mmCIF file of C-alpha atoms and ligand atoms in Angstrom:
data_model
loop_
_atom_site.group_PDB
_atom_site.id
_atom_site.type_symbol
_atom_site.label_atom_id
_atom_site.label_comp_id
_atom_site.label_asym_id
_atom_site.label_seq_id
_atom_site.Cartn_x
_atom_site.Cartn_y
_atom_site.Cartn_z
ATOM 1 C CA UNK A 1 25.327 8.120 -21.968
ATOM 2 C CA UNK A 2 21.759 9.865 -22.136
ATOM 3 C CA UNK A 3 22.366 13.042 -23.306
ATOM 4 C CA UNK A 4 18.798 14.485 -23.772
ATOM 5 C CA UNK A 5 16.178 14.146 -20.869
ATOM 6 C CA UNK A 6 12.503 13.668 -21.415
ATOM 7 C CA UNK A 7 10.855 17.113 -21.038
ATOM 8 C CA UNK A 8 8.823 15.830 -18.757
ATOM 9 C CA UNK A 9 11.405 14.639 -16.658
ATOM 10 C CA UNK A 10 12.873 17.710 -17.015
ATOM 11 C CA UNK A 11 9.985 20.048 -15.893
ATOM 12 C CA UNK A 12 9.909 17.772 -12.483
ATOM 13 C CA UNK A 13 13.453 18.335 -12.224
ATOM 14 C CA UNK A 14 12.803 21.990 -12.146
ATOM 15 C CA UNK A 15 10.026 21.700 -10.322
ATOM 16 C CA UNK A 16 11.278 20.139 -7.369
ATOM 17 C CA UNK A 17 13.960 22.873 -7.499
ATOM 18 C CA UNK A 18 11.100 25.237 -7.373
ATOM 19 C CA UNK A 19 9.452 23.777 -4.904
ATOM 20 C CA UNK A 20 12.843 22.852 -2.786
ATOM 21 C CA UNK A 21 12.507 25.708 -0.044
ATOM 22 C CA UNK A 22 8.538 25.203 0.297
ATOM 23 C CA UNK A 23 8.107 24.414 4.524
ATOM 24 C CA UNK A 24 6.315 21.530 5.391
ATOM 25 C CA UNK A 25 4.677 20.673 8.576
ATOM 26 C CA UNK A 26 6.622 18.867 10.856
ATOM 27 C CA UNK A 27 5.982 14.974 11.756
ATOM 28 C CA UNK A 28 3.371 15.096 9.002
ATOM 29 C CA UNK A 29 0.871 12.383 9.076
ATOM 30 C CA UNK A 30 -0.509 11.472 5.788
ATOM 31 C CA UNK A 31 -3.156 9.297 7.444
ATOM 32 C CA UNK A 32 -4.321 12.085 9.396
ATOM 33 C CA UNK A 33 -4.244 13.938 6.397
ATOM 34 C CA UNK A 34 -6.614 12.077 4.594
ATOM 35 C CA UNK A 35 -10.286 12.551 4.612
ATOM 36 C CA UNK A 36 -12.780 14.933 3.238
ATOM 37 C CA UNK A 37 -11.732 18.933 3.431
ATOM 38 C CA UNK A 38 -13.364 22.477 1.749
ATOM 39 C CA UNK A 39 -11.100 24.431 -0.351
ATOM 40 C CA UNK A 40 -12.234 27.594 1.823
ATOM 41 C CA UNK A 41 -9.628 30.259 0.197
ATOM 42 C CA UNK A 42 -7.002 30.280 -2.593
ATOM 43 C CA UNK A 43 -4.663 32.372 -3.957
ATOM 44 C CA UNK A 44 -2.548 31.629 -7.331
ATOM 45 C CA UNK A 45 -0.517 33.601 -9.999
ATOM 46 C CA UNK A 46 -2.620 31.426 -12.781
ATOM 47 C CA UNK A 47 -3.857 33.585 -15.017
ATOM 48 C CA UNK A 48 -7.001 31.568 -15.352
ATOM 49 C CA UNK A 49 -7.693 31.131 -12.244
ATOM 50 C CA UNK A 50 -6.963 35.067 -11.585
ATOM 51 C CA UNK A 51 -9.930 35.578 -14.657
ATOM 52 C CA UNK A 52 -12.521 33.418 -12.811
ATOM 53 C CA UNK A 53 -11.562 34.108 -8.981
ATOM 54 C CA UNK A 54 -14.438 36.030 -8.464
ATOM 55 C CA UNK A 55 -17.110 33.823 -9.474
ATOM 56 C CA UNK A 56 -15.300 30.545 -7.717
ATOM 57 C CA UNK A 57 -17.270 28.743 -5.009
ATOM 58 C CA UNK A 58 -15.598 26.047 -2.524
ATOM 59 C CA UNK A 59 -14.753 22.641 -3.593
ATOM 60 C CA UNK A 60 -14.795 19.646 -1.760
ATOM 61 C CA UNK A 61 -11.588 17.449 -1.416
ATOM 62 C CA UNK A 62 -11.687 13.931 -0.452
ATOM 63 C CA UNK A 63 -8.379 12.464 0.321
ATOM 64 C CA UNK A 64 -7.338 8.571 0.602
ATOM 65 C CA UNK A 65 -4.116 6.777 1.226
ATOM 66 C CA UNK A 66 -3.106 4.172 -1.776
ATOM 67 C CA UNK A 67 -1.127 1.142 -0.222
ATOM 68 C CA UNK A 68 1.874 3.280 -1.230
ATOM 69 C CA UNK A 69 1.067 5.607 0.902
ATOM 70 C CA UNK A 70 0.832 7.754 -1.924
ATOM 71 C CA UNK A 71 -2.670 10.285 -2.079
ATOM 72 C CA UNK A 72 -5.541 9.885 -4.145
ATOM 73 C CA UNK A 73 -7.218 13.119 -4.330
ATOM 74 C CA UNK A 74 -10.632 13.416 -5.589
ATOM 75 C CA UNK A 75 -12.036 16.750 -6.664
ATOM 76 C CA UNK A 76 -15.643 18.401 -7.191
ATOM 77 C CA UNK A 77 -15.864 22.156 -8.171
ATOM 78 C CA UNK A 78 -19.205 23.314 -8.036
ATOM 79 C CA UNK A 79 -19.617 24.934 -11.822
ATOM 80 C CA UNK A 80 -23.056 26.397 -12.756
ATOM 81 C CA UNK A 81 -25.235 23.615 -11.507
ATOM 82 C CA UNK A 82 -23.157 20.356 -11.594
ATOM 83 C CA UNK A 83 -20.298 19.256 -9.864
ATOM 84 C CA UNK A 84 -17.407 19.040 -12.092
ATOM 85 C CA UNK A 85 -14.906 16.020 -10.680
ATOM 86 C CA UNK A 86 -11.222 15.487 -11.361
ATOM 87 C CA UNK A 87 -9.151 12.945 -9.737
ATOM 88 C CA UNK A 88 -5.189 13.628 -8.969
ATOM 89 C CA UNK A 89 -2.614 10.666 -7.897
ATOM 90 C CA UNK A 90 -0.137 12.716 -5.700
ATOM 91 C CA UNK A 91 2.825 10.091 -5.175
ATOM 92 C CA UNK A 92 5.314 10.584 -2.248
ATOM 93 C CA UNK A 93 8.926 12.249 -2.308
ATOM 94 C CA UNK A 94 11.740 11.369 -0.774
ATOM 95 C CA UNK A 95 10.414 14.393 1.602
ATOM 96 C CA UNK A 96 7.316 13.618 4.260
ATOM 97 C CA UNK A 97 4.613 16.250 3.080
ATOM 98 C CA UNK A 98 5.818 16.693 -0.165
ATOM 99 C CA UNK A 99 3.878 15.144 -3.252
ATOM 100 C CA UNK A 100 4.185 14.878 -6.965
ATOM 101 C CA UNK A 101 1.592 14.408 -9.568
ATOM 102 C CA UNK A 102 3.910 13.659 -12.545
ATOM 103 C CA UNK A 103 1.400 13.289 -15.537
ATOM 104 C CA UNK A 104 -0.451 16.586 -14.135
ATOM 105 C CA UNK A 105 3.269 17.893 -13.704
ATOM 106 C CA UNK A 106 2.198 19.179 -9.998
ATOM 107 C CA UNK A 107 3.864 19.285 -6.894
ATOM 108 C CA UNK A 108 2.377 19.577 -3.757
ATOM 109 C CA UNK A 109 4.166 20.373 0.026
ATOM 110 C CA UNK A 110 1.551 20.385 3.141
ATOM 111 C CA UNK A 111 3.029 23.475 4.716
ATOM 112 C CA UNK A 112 0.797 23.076 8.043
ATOM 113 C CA UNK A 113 -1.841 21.776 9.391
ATOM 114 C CA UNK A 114 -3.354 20.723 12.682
ATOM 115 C CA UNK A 115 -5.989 17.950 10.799
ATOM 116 C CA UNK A 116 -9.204 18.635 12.363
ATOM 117 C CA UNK A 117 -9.816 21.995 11.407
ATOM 118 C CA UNK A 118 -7.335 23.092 8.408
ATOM 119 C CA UNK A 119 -4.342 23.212 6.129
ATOM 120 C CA UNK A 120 -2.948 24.840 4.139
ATOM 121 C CA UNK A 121 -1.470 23.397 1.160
ATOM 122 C CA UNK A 122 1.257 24.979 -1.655
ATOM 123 C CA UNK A 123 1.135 23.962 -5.393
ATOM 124 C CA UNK A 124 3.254 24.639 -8.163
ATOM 125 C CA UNK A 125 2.537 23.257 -11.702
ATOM 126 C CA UNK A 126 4.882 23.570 -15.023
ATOM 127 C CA UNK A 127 3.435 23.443 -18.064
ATOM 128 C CA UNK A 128 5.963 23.267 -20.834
ATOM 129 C CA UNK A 129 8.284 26.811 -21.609
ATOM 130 C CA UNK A 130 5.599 28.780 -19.584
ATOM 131 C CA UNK A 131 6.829 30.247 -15.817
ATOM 132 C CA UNK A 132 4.979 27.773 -13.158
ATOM 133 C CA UNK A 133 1.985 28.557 -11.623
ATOM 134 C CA UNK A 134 1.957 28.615 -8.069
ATOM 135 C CA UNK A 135 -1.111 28.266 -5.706
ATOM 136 C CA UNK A 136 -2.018 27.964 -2.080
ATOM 137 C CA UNK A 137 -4.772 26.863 -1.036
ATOM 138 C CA UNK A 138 -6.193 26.641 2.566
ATOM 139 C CA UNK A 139 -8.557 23.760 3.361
ATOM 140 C CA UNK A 140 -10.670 23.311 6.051
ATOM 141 C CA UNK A 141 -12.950 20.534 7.789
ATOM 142 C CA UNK A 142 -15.826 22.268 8.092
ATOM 143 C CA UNK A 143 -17.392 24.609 5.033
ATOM 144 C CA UNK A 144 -16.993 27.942 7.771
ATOM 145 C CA UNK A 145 -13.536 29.311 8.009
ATOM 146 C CA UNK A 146 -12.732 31.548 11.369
ATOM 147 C CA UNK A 147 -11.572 34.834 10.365
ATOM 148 C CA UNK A 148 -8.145 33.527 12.485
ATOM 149 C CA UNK A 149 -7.645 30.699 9.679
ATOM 150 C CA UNK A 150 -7.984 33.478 7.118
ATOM 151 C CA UNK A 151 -5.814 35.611 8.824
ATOM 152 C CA UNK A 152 -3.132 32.875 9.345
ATOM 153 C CA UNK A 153 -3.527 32.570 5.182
ATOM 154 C CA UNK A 154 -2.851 35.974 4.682
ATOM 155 C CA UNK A 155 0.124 35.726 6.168
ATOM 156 C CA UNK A 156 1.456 33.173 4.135
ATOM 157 C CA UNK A 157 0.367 34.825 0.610
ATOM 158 C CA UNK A 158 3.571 36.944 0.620
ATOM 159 C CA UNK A 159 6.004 34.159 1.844
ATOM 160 C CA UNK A 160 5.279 31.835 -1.316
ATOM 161 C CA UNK A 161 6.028 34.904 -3.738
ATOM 162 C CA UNK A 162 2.065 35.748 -4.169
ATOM 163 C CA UNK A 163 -0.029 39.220 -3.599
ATOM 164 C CA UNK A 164 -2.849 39.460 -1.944
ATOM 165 C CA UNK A 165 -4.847 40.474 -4.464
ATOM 166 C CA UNK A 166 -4.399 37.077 -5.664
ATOM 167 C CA UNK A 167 -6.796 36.078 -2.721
ATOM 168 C CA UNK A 168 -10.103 34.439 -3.496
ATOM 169 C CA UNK A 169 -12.140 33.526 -0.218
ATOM 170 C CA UNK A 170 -14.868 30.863 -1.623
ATOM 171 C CA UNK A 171 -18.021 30.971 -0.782
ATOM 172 C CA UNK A 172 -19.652 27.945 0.025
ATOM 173 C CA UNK A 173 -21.672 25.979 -2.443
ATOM 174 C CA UNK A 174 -24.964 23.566 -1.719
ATOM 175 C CA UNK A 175 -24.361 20.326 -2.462
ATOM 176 C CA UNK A 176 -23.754 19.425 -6.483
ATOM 177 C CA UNK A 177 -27.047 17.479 -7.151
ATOM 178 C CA UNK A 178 -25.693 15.860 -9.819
ATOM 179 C CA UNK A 179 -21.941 14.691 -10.556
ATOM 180 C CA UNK A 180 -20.643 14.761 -13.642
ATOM 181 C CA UNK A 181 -16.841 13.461 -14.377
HETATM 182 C C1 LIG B 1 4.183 32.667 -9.869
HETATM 183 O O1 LIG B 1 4.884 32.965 -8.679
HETATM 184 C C2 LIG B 1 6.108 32.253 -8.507
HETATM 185 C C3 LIG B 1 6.663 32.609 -7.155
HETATM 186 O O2 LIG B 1 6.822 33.999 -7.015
HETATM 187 C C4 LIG B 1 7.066 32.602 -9.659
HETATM 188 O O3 LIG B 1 8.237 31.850 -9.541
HETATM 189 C C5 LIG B 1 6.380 32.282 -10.983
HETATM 190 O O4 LIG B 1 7.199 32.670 -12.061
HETATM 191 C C6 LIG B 1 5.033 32.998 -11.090
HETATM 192 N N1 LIG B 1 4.340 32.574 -12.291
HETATM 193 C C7 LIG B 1 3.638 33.415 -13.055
HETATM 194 C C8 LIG B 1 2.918 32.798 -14.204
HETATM 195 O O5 LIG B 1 3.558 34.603 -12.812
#
Protein backbone atom coordinates (compact mmCIF):
# COMPACT_ATOMS: atom_id res chain seq x y z
CA UNK A 1 0.00 0.00 0.00
CA UNK A 2 1.32 3.61 -1.03
CA UNK A 3 1.18 5.47 1.86
CA UNK A 4 2.83 8.82 0.81
CA UNK A 5 1.67 10.59 -2.50
CA UNK A 6 3.96 12.55 -4.73
CA UNK A 7 3.47 16.26 -3.85
CA UNK A 8 2.83 16.87 -7.04
CA UNK A 9 0.18 14.54 -7.29
CA UNK A 10 -1.02 15.86 -4.37
CA UNK A 11 -1.26 19.62 -5.30
CA UNK A 12 -3.50 18.34 -8.49
CA UNK A 13 -5.51 16.50 -6.14
CA UNK A 14 -6.25 19.68 -4.38
CA UNK A 15 -6.44 21.47 -7.19
CA UNK A 16 -9.09 19.82 -8.90
CA UNK A 17 -10.95 20.13 -5.57
CA UNK A 18 -10.38 23.78 -5.95
CA UNK A 19 -11.31 24.03 -9.11
CA UNK A 20 -14.42 21.38 -8.71
CA UNK A 21 -17.35 24.06 -8.63
CA UNK A 22 -15.67 26.29 -11.52
CA UNK A 23 -18.84 26.46 -14.46
CA UNK A 24 -17.97 25.55 -17.73
CA UNK A 25 -19.68 26.33 -20.90
CA UNK A 26 -22.02 23.97 -21.99
CA UNK A 27 -21.44 21.56 -25.19
CA UNK A 28 -17.94 23.02 -25.26
CA UNK A 29 -16.12 22.61 -28.44
CA UNK A 30 -12.46 22.44 -28.11
CA UNK A 31 -12.05 22.71 -31.89
CA UNK A 32 -13.91 25.79 -31.94
CA UNK A 33 -11.91 26.79 -29.21
CA UNK A 34 -8.79 26.72 -30.83
CA UNK A 35 -7.24 29.46 -32.78
CA UNK A 36 -5.57 32.71 -32.14
CA UNK A 37 -7.29 35.06 -29.20
CA UNK A 38 -6.07 38.60 -27.19
CA UNK A 39 -5.86 38.36 -23.55
CA UNK A 40 -8.02 41.73 -23.47
CA UNK A 41 -8.57 41.86 -19.44
CA UNK A 42 -7.42 39.85 -16.38
CA UNK A 43 -7.91 39.76 -13.00
CA UNK A 44 -5.83 37.44 -10.40
CA UNK A 45 -5.04 37.30 -6.59
CA UNK A 46 -1.14 36.71 -7.73
CA UNK A 47 0.75 38.88 -6.01
CA UNK A 48 3.02 39.36 -8.96
CA UNK A 49 0.83 39.84 -11.26
CA UNK A 50 -1.12 42.40 -8.79
CA UNK A 51 2.71 44.36 -8.68
CA UNK A 52 2.92 44.62 -12.51
CA UNK A 53 -0.94 44.96 -13.51
CA UNK A 54 -0.57 48.33 -14.37
CA UNK A 55 2.11 48.28 -16.79
CA UNK A 56 0.67 44.84 -18.58
CA UNK A 57 -0.23 45.07 -22.27
CA UNK A 58 -2.38 42.24 -24.17
CA UNK A 59 -0.95 39.01 -25.15
CA UNK A 60 -1.68 36.99 -27.93
CA UNK A 61 -2.86 33.30 -27.48
CA UNK A 62 -2.68 30.82 -30.16
CA UNK A 63 -4.47 27.66 -29.44
CA UNK A 64 -4.14 24.09 -31.29
CA UNK A 65 -5.68 20.72 -30.74
CA UNK A 66 -2.90 17.76 -30.13
CA UNK A 67 -4.32 14.38 -31.56
CA UNK A 68 -5.42 13.93 -27.93
CA UNK A 69 -7.48 16.45 -28.13
CA UNK A 70 -5.56 17.89 -25.51
CA UNK A 71 -4.49 22.05 -26.04
CA UNK A 72 -1.31 23.37 -26.94
CA UNK A 73 -1.25 26.87 -25.92
CA UNK A 74 1.31 29.16 -27.15
CA UNK A 75 1.97 32.46 -25.44
CA UNK A 76 3.64 35.98 -26.36
CA UNK A 77 3.56 38.84 -23.72
CA UNK A 78 4.68 41.89 -25.12
CA UNK A 79 7.64 42.95 -22.43
CA UNK A 80 9.62 46.17 -23.15
CA UNK A 81 10.31 45.63 -26.79
CA UNK A 82 10.30 41.82 -27.44
CA UNK A 83 7.82 39.34 -27.27
CA UNK A 84 8.43 37.04 -24.49
CA UNK A 85 6.89 33.31 -25.52
CA UNK A 86 5.91 30.44 -23.26
CA UNK A 87 4.26 27.37 -24.37
CA UNK A 88 1.60 25.41 -21.96
CA UNK A 89 0.30 21.63 -22.74
CA UNK A 90 -3.25 21.82 -21.15
CA UNK A 91 -4.35 17.99 -21.21
CA UNK A 92 -8.11 17.08 -20.93
CA UNK A 93 -10.17 15.99 -17.71
CA UNK A 94 -12.53 13.68 -17.33
CA UNK A 95 -14.74 17.09 -17.56
CA UNK A 96 -15.35 18.81 -21.28
CA UNK A 97 -13.81 22.41 -20.73
CA UNK A 98 -11.74 21.59 -18.04
CA UNK A 99 -7.82 21.33 -18.54
CA UNK A 100 -4.75 20.51 -16.57
CA UNK A 101 -1.23 21.53 -17.07
CA UNK A 102 0.42 19.13 -14.57
CA UNK A 103 4.21 20.13 -14.75
CA UNK A 104 2.99 23.98 -14.62
CA UNK A 105 0.56 22.60 -11.81
CA UNK A 106 -2.42 24.68 -13.61
CA UNK A 107 -5.85 24.04 -14.16
CA UNK A 108 -7.89 25.58 -16.52
CA UNK A 109 -12.13 25.46 -16.93
CA UNK A 110 -13.56 27.52 -20.13
CA UNK A 111 -16.40 29.06 -18.20
CA UNK A 112 -18.08 30.59 -21.52
CA UNK A 113 -17.66 31.48 -24.61
CA UNK A 114 -19.46 32.04 -27.87
CA UNK A 115 -15.91 31.44 -30.15
CA UNK A 116 -15.93 34.22 -32.51
CA UNK A 117 -15.74 37.04 -30.36
CA UNK A 118 -14.64 35.91 -26.63
CA UNK A 119 -14.13 33.80 -23.56
CA UNK A 120 -13.53 33.90 -20.70
CA UNK A 121 -11.30 31.51 -19.12
CA UNK A 122 -10.60 30.62 -15.05
CA UNK A 123 -7.11 29.50 -13.78
CA UNK A 124 -5.93 28.32 -10.65
CA UNK A 125 -2.23 27.34 -10.07
CA UNK A 126 -0.59 25.68 -6.73
CA UNK A 127 2.68 26.17 -6.10
CA UNK A 128 3.91 24.08 -3.23
CA UNK A 129 2.54 25.16 0.71
CA UNK A 130 1.54 28.61 -0.79
CA UNK A 131 -2.61 29.35 -1.12
CA UNK A 132 -3.34 28.99 -5.12
CA UNK A 133 -3.47 31.70 -7.26
CA UNK A 134 -6.48 32.17 -9.10
CA UNK A 135 -6.97 34.16 -12.40
CA UNK A 136 -9.53 34.94 -15.02
CA UNK A 137 -8.85 36.01 -17.89
CA UNK A 138 -11.18 37.18 -20.77
CA UNK A 139 -9.99 36.63 -24.34
CA UNK A 140 -11.17 37.97 -27.30
CA UNK A 141 -10.84 37.56 -31.25
CA UNK A 142 -10.24 40.76 -32.11
CA UNK A 143 -7.56 43.19 -30.06
CA UNK A 144 -10.95 45.75 -29.24
CA UNK A 145 -13.11 44.57 -26.45
CA UNK A 146 -16.93 46.12 -26.37
CA UNK A 147 -17.50 47.73 -23.17
CA UNK A 148 -20.52 44.76 -22.98
CA UNK A 149 -17.62 41.99 -22.92
CA UNK A 150 -16.04 44.01 -20.12
CA UNK A 151 -19.06 44.40 -18.41
CA UNK A 152 -20.00 40.66 -18.70
CA UNK A 153 -16.22 40.22 -16.95
CA UNK A 154 -17.02 42.28 -14.24
CA UNK A 155 -19.58 40.34 -13.36
CA UNK A 156 -17.79 37.32 -13.02
CA UNK A 157 -14.75 38.87 -10.85
CA UNK A 158 -16.80 38.39 -7.64
CA UNK A 159 -18.21 34.85 -8.48
CA UNK A 160 -14.58 33.21 -8.67
CA UNK A 161 -13.71 34.76 -5.11
CA UNK A 162 -11.74 37.91 -6.78
CA UNK A 163 -12.19 41.95 -6.26
CA UNK A 164 -12.35 44.15 -8.69
CA UNK A 165 -9.57 45.92 -7.97
CA UNK A 166 -7.85 42.93 -9.12
CA UNK A 167 -8.97 44.07 -12.71
CA UNK A 168 -6.35 44.89 -15.29
CA UNK A 169 -7.93 45.90 -18.78
CA UNK A 170 -4.77 45.50 -21.30
CA UNK A 171 -4.06 47.72 -23.59
CA UNK A 172 -3.17 46.59 -26.82
CA UNK A 173 0.37 46.14 -27.93
CA UNK A 174 1.92 46.54 -31.76
CA UNK A 175 3.14 43.62 -32.95
CA UNK A 176 6.51 42.09 -31.03
CA UNK A 177 9.11 42.68 -33.84
CA UNK A 178 11.18 40.28 -32.61
CA UNK A 179 10.39 36.88 -30.65
CA UNK A 180 12.38 35.74 -28.21
CA UNK A 181 11.60 32.22 -26.31
C1 LIG B 1 -7.07 33.57 -4.37
O1 LIG B 1 -8.48 33.48 -4.39
C2 LIG B 1 -9.00 32.17 -4.17
C3 LIG B 1 -10.49 32.23 -4.32
O2 LIG B 1 -11.06 33.19 -3.46
C4 LIG B 1 -8.56 31.68 -2.78
O3 LIG B 1 -9.00 30.36 -2.58
C5 LIG B 1 -7.04 31.73 -2.69
O4 LIG B 1 -6.61 31.37 -1.40
C6 LIG B 1 -6.52 33.13 -3.02
N1 LIG B 1 -5.07 33.12 -3.07
C7 LIG B 1 -4.32 34.12 -2.59
C8 LIG B 1 -2.85 33.99 -2.80
O5 LIG B 1 -4.81 35.10 -2.06
Amino acid sequence: MMVTLPSLALALLSLLRAGAEVPVQSSFSAEKFAGTWHIAAAASNCSVFLKIKDGMKSATITISLTPEDDLDMKLVWPMLDKGQKFELLFQRSGQTGHYVAAQEKKDMHVMETDYSHYAIVHQLQQNGQERPRTALQLLTREQDVTPQLLQRFKELIPTVGLTKDMLAVLPKSDHCTEVIS
